[in-house]
CSV table of C-alpha atoms in Angstrom, one decimal:
chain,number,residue,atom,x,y,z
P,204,UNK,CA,87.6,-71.8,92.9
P,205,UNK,CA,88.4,-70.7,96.2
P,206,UNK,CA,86.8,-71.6,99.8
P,207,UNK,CA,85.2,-67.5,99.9
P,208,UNK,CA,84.0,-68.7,95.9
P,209,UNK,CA,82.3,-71.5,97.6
P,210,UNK,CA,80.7,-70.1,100.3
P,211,UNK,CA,79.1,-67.0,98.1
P,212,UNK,CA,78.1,-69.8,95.7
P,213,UNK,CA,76.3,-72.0,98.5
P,214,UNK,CA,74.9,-68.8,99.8
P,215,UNK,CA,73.1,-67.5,96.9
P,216,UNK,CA,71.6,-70.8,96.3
P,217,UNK,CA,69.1,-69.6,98.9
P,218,UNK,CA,68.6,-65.8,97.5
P,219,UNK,CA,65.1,-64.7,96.5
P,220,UNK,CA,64.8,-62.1,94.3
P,221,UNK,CA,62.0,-60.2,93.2
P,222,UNK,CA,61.1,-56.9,91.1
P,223,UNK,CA,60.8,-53.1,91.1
P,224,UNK,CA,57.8,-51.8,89.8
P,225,UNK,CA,57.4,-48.4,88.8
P,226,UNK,CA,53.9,-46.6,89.5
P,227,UNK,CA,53.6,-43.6,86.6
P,228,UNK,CA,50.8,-41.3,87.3
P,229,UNK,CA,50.6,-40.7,83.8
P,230,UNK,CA,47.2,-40.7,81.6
P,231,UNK,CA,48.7,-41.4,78.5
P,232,UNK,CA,50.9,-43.9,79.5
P,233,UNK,CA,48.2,-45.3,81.5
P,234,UNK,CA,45.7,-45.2,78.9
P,235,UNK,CA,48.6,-47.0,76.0
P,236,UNK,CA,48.6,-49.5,78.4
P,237,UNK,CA,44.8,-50.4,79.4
P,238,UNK,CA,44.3,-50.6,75.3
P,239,UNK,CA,47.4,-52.9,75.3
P,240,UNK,CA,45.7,-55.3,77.8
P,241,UNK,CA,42.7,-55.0,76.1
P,242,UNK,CA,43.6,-55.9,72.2
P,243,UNK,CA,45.4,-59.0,73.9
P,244,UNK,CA,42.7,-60.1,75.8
P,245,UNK,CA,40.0,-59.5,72.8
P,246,UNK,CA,43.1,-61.3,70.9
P,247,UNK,CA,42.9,-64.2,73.4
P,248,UNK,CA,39.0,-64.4,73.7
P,249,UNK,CA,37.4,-63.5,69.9
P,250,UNK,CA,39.9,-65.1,67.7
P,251,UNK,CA,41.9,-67.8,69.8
P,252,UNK,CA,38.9,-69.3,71.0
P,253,UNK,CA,36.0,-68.1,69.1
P,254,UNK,CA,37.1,-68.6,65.4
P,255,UNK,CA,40.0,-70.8,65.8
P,256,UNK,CA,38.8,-72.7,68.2
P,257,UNK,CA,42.0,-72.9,70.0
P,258,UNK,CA,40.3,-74.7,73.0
P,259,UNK,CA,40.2,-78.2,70.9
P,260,UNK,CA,42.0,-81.0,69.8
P,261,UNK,CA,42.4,-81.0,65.8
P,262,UNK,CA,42.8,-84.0,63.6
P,263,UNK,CA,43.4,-83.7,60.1
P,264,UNK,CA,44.1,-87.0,59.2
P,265,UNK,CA,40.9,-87.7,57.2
P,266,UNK,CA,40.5,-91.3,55.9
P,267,UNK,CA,38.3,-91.0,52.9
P,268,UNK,CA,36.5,-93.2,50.5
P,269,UNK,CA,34.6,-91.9,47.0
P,270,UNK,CA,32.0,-94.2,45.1
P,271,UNK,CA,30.6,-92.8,42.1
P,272,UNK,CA,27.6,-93.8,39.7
P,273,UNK,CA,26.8,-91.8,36.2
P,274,UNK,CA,22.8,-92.2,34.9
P,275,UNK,CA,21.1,-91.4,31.6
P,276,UNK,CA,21.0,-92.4,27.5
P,277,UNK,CA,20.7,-90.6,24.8
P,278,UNK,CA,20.3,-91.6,21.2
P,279,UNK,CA,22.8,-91.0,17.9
P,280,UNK,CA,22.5,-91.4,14.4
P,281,UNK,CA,25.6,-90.9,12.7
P,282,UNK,CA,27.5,-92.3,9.3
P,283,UNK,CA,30.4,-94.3,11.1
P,284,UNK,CA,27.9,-95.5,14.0
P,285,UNK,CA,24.4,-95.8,12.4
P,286,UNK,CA,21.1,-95.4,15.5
P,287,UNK,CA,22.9,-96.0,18.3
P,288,UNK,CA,21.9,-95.9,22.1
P,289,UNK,CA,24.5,-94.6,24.6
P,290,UNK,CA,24.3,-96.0,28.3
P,291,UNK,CA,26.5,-95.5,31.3
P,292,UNK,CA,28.5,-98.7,30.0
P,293,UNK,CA,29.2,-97.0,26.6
P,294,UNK,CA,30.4,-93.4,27.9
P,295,UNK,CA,32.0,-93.7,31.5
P,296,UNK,CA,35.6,-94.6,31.4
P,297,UNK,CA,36.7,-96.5,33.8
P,298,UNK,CA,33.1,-98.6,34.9
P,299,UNK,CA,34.3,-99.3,38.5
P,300,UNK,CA,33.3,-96.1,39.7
P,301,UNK,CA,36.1,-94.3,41.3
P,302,UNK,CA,36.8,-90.9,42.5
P,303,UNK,CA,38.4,-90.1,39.0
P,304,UNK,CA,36.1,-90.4,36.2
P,305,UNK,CA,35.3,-89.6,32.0
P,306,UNK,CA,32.1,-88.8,30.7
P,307,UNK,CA,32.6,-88.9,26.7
P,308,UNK,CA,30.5,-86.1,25.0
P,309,UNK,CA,32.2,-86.6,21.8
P,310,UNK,CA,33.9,-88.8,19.3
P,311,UNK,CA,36.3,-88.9,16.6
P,312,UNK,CA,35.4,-92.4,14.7
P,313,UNK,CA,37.6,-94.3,12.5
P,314,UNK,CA,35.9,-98.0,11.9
P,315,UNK,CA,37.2,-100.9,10.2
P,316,UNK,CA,41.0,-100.4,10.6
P,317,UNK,CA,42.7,-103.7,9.1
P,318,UNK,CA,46.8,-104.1,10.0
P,319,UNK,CA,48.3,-103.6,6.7
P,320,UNK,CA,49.9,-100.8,4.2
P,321,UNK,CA,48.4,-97.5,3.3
P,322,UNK,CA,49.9,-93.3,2.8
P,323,UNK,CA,50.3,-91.8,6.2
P,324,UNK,CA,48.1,-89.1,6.9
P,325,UNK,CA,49.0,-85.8,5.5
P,326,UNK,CA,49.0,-83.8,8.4
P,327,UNK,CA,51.7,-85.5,9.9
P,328,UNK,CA,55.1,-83.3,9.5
P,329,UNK,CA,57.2,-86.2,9.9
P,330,UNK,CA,55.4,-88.3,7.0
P,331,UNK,CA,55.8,-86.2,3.7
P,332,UNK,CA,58.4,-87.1,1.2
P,333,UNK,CA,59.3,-86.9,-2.4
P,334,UNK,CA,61.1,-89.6,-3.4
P,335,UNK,CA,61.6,-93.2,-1.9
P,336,UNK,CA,64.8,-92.5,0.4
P,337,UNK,CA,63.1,-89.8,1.9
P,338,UNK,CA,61.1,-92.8,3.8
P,339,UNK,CA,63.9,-95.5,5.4
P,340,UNK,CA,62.4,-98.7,6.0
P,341,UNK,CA,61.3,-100.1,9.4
P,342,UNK,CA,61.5,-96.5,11.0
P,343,UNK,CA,58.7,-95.7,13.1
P,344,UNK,CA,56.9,-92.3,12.5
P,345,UNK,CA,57.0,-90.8,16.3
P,346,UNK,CA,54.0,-88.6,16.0
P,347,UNK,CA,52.1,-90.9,13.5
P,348,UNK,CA,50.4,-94.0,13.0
P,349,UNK,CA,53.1,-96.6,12.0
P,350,UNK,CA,56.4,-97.6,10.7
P,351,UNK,CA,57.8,-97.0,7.2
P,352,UNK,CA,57.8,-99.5,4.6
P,353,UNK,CA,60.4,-97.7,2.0
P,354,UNK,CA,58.0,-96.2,-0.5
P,355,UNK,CA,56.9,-93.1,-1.1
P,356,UNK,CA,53.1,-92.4,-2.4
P,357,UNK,CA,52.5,-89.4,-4.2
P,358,UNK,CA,48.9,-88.7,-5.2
P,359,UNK,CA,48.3,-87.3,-8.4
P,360,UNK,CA,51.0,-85.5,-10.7
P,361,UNK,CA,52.2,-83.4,-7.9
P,362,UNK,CA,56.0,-84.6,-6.6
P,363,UNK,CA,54.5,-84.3,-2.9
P,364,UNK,CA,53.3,-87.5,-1.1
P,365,UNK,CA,53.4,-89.2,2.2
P,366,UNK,CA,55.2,-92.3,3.1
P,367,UNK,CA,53.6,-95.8,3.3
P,368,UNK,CA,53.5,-97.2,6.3
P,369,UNK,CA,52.7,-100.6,8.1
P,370,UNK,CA,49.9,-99.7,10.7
P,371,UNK,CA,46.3,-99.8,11.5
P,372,UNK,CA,44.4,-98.6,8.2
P,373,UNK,CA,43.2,-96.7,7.6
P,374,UNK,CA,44.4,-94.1,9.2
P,375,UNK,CA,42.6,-91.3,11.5
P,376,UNK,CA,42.2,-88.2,9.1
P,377,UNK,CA,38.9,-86.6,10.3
P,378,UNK,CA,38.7,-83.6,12.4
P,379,UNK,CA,36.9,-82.9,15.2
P,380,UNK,CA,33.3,-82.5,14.8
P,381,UNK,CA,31.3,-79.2,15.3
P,382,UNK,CA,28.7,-80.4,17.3
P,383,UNK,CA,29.2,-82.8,20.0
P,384,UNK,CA,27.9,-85.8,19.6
P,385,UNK,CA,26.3,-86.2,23.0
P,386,UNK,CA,24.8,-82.9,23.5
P,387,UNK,CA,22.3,-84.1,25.7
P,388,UNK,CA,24.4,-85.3,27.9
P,389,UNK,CA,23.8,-82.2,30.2
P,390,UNK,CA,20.5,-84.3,31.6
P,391,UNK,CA,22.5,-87.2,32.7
P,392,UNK,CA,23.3,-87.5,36.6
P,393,UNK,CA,26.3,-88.3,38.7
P,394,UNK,CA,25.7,-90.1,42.4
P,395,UNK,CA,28.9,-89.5,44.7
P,396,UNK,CA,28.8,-91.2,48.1
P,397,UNK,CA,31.4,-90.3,50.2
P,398,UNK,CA,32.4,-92.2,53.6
P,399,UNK,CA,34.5,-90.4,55.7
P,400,UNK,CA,36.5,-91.0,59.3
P,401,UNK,CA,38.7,-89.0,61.9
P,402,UNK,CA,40.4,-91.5,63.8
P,403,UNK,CA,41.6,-89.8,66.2
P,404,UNK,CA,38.1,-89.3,67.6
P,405,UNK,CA,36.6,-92.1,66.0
P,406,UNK,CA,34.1,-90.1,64.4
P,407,UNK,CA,32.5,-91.5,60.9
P,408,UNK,CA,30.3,-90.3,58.9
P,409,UNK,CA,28.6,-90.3,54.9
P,410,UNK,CA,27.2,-87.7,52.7
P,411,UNK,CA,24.2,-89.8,52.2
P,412,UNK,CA,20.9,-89.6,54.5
P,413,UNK,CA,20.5,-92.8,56.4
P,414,UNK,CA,16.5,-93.4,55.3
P,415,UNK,CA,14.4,-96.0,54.4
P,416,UNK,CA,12.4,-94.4,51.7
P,417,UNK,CA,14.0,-95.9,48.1
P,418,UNK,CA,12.8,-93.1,46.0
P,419,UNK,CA,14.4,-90.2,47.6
P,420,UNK,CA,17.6,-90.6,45.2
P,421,UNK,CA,15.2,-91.8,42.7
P,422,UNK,CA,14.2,-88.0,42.2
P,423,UNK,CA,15.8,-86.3,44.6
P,424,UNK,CA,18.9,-83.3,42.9
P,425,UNK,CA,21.5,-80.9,45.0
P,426,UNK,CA,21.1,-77.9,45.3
P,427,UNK,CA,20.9,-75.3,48.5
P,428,UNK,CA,17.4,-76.7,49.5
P,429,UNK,CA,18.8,-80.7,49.4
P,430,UNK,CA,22.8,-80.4,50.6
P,431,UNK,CA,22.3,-83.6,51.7
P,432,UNK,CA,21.1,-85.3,48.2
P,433,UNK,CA,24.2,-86.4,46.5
P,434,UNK,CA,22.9,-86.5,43.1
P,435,UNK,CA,24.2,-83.7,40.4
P,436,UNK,CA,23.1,-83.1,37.4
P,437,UNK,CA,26.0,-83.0,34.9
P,438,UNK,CA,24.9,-79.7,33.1
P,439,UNK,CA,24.4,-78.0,36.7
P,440,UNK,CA,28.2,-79.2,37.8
P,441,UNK,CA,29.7,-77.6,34.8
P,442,UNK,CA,27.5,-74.1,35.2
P,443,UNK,CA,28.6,-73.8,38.6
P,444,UNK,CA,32.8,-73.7,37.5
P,445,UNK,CA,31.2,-70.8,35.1
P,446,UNK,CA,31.6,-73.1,32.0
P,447,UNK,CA,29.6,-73.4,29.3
P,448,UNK,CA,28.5,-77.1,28.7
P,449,UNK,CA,28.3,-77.0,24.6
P,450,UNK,CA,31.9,-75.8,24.6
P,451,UNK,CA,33.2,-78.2,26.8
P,452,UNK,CA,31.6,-80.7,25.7
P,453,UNK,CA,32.7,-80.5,22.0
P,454,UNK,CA,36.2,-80.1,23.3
P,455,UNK,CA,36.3,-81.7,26.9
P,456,UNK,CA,37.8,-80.2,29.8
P,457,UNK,CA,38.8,-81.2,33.4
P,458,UNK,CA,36.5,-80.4,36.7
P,459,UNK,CA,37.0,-80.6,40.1
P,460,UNK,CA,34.3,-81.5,42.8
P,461,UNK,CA,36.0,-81.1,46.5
P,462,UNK,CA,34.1,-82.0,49.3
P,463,UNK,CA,35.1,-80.3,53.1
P,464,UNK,CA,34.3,-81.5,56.0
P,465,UNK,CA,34.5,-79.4,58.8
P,466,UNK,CA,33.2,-80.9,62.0
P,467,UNK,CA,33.2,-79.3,65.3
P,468,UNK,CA,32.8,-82.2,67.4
P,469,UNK,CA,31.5,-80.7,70.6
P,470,UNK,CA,28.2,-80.2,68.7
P,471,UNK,CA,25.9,-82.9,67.6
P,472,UNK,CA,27.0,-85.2,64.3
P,473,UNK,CA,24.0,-84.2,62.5
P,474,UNK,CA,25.9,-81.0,62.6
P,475,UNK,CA,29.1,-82.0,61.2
P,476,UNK,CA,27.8,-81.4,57.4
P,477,UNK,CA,29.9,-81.7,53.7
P,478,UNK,CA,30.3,-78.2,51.3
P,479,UNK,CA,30.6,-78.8,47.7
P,480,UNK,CA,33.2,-76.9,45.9
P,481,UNK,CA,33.0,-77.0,42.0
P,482,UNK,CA,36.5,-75.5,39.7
P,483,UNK,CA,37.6,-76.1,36.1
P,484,UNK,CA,40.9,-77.2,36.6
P,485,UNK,CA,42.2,-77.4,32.6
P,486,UNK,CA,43.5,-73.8,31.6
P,487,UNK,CA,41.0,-72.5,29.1
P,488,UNK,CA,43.1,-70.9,25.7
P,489,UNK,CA,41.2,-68.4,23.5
P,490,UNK,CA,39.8,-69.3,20.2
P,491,UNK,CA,40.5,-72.5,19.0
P,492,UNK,CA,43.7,-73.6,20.5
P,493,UNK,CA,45.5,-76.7,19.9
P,494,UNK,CA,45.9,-77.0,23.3
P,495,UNK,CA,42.6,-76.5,24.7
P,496,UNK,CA,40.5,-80.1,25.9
P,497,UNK,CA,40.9,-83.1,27.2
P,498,UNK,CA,40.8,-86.2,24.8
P,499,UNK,CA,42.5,-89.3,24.7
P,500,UNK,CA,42.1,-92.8,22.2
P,501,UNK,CA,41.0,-96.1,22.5
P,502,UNK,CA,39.9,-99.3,20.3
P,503,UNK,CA,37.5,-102.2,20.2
P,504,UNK,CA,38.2,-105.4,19.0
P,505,UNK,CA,36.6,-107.7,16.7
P,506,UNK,CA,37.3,-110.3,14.5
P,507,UNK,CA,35.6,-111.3,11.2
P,508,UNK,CA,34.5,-114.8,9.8
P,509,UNK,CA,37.9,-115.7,8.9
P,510,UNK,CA,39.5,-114.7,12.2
P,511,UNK,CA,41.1,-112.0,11.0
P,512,UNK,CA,41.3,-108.9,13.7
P,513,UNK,CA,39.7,-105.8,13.0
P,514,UNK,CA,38.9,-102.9,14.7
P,515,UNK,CA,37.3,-99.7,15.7
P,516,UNK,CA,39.4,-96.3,16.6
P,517,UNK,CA,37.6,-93.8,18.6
P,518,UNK,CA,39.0,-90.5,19.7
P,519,UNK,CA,37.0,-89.4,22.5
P,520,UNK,CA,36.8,-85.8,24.1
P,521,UNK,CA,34.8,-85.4,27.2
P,522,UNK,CA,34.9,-84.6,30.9
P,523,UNK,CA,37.3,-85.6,32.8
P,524,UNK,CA,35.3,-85.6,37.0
P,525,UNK,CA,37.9,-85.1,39.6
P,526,UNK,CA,36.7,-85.6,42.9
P,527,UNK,CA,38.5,-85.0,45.5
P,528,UNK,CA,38.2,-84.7,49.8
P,529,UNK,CA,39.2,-82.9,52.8
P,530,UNK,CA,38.6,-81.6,56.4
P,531,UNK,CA,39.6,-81.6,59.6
P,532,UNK,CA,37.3,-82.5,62.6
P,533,UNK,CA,38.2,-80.6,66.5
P,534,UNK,CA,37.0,-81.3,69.8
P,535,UNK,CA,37.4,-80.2,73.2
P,536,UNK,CA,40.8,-80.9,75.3
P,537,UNK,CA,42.1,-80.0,78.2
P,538,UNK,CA,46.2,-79.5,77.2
P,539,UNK,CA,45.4,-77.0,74.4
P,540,UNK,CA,43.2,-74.8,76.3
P,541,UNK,CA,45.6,-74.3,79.1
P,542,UNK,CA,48.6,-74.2,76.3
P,543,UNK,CA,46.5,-71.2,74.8
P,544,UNK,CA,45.4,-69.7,78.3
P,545,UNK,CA,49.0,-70.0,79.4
P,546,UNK,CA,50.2,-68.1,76.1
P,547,UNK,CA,47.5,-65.1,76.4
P,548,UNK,CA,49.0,-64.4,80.6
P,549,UNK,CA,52.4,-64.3,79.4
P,550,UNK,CA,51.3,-61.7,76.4
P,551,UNK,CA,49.6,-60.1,79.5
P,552,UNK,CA,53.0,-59.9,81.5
P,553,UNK,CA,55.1,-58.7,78.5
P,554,UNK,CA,53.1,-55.5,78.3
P,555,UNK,CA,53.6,-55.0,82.0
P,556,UNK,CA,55.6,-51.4,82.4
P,557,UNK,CA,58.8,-52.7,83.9
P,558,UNK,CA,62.0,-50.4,85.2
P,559,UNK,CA,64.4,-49.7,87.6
P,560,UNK,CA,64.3,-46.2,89.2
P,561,UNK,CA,68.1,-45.3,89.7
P,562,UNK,CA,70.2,-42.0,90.6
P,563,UNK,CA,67.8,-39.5,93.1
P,564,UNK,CA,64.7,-42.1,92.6
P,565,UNK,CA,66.8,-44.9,94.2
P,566,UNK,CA,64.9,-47.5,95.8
P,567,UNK,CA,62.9,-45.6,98.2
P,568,UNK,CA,59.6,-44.0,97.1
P,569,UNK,CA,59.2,-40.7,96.2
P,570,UNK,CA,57.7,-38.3,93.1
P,571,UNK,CA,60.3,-38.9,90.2
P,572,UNK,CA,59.2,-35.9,89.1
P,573,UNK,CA,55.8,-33.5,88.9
P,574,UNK,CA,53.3,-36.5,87.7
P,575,UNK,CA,55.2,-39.5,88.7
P,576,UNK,CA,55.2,-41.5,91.8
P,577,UNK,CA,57.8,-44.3,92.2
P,578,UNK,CA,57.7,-47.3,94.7
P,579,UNK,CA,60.0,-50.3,95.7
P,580,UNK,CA,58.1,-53.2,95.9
P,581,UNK,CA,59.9,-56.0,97.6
């Protein structure tokens, strides 16, 4: 670079510069841009700041904790059980109270299952044979209840049969029943406390009054009047997902309860308050699909006088309780209200009518033509 490079270099390092504004004595350009100014600044003021709040601090980093209790008995007589009364001990899965629970409404029960030999069921694809080779010892039956032995057992004088197995016999061959067998479970009640805490405000807070009065979850139930009683009643939670509780019950079914918190924090904690939200989350199929439900097995031990080990299969349907939280908390700060402020001038100055008048206009001021006036400023 050259000495006369330098010097016009080191010059305009002191050069101030401004703009040429162009004054248009025009109504409808006038008028385009008063409605421009206006839509940003409603913009700015109604939805920036009114409804999103844009003048707060947000955290969403909710730390959440779910307890949950189920209440009520009923009473059964049935073949496989005898009179039998249910408790929360015989039809919540797990007992711990978590934020994912079961509620059995019915049962599929196979008692007295002994390990030992006997045919595989006949409705298992896999199982059916007619001769011996058609059943390979010590190979397990994927979809059924044990392994093969070798023989095939053919009832009657047809040539069909079912390959014996070693497993738990005997095996599961009932169907579903058409009644469930807790139908009154609709009556029992679910208690949900939830704690919950922002910390980036250090704000915490429950679900449950703080009061001294005992009975007031004795007899107290949600609903619009009582937000702030956390005790449902099971046949209310599954009308609200527009189920009905008879057919989920004989077949089971997943629900969701979600609880939001949203708190604005510049108003008073009592007004930082939980909305329930109640969904069937398992696809419902028409009819009487395979794949409708929810069901799963399990066993109880025993053992009998001789110590051998015995047992009881149950195959329960039910209703599977998700519960699950979420919310977001916001309060007043100073860097996001000037970030926002500083966003809505700058929306201001890009609808500012800008231009250069060049040719006759020049920079000098003069009428650019019949109904426009322009002047150098600066």
């Amino acid at each position: 670079m050259g000495q006369a490079g330098c010097k016009r270099l080191s010059q305009s390092l002191f050069d101030y510069k401004t703009e040429k504004y162009v004054i248009a004595k025009n109504k409808k350009v006038g008028l385009l841009y008063r409605l421009l100014q206006v839509s940003i600044l409603t913009y700015l003021v109604a939805w920036v700041f009114l409804v999103k709040k844009g003048y707060q601090d947000i955290d969403t980093s909710l730390q959440s904790s779910v307890i949950t209790k189920v209440k009520g008995v009923t009473f059964t007589n049935t073949s496989e059980l005898g009179e039998r009364l249910w408790d929360v001990a015989d039809y919540v899965i797990p007992p711990q109270g978590e934020n994912i629970f079961f509620v059995i409404t019915n049962l599929i029960v196979t008692p007295n299952q002994r390990q030992g030999t006997c045919a595989e069921s006949e409705s298992i694809p896999d199982a059916v044979c007619y001769e011996d080779s058609d059943c390979p010892p010590g190979e397990p039956i994927m979809a059924g209840n044990g392994v093969r032995t070798g023989r095939c057992l053919q009832s009657g004088n047809t040539q069909r049969g079912t390959c014996e197995i070693f497993a738990w016999c005997p095996v599961e061959t009932k169907s579903r029943p058409e009644k469930p067998l807790l139908d009154k479970a609709e009556d029992f009640t679910i208690y949900i406390k939830n704690f919950i805490h922002f910390p980036k405000f250090n704000f915490s807070k429950t679900n449950v009054l703080d009061i001294k009065d005992r009975d007031f979850l004795k007899s107290c139930r949600f609903g619009p009047k009582n937000p702030y009683c956390p005790i449902f009643r099971l046949g209310s939670v599954v009308s609200w997902t527009g189920s009905n509780f008879q057919e989920i019950a004989l077949q089971g079914g997943v629900i969701g309860i979600q609880i939001e918190w949203n708190c604005d924090l510049d108003k008073a904690p009592s007004e930082c308050n939980p909305r329930y939200y109640f969904s069937r989350l398992d696809r419902r199929f028409p009819g009487n699909s395979v794949s409708s439900g929810y069901n799963f097995r399990f066993a109880k031990y025993y053992r009998d006088e001789a110590g051998v080990e015995f047992r009881t299969l149950m195959k329960a349907y039910g209703i599977r309780f998700d519960v699950m939280v979420n919310g977001r908390a916001g309060k007043f700060s100073i860097i996001p209200t000037i970030i926002n402020l500083a966003s809505g001038v700058a929306l201001m100055g890009v609808v500012q009518p800008r231009g250069e008048w060049k040719g006759e206009c020049g920079a000098a001021a003069g009428p650019a033509d019949g109904r426009g006036v322009a002047r150098g400023v600066g």
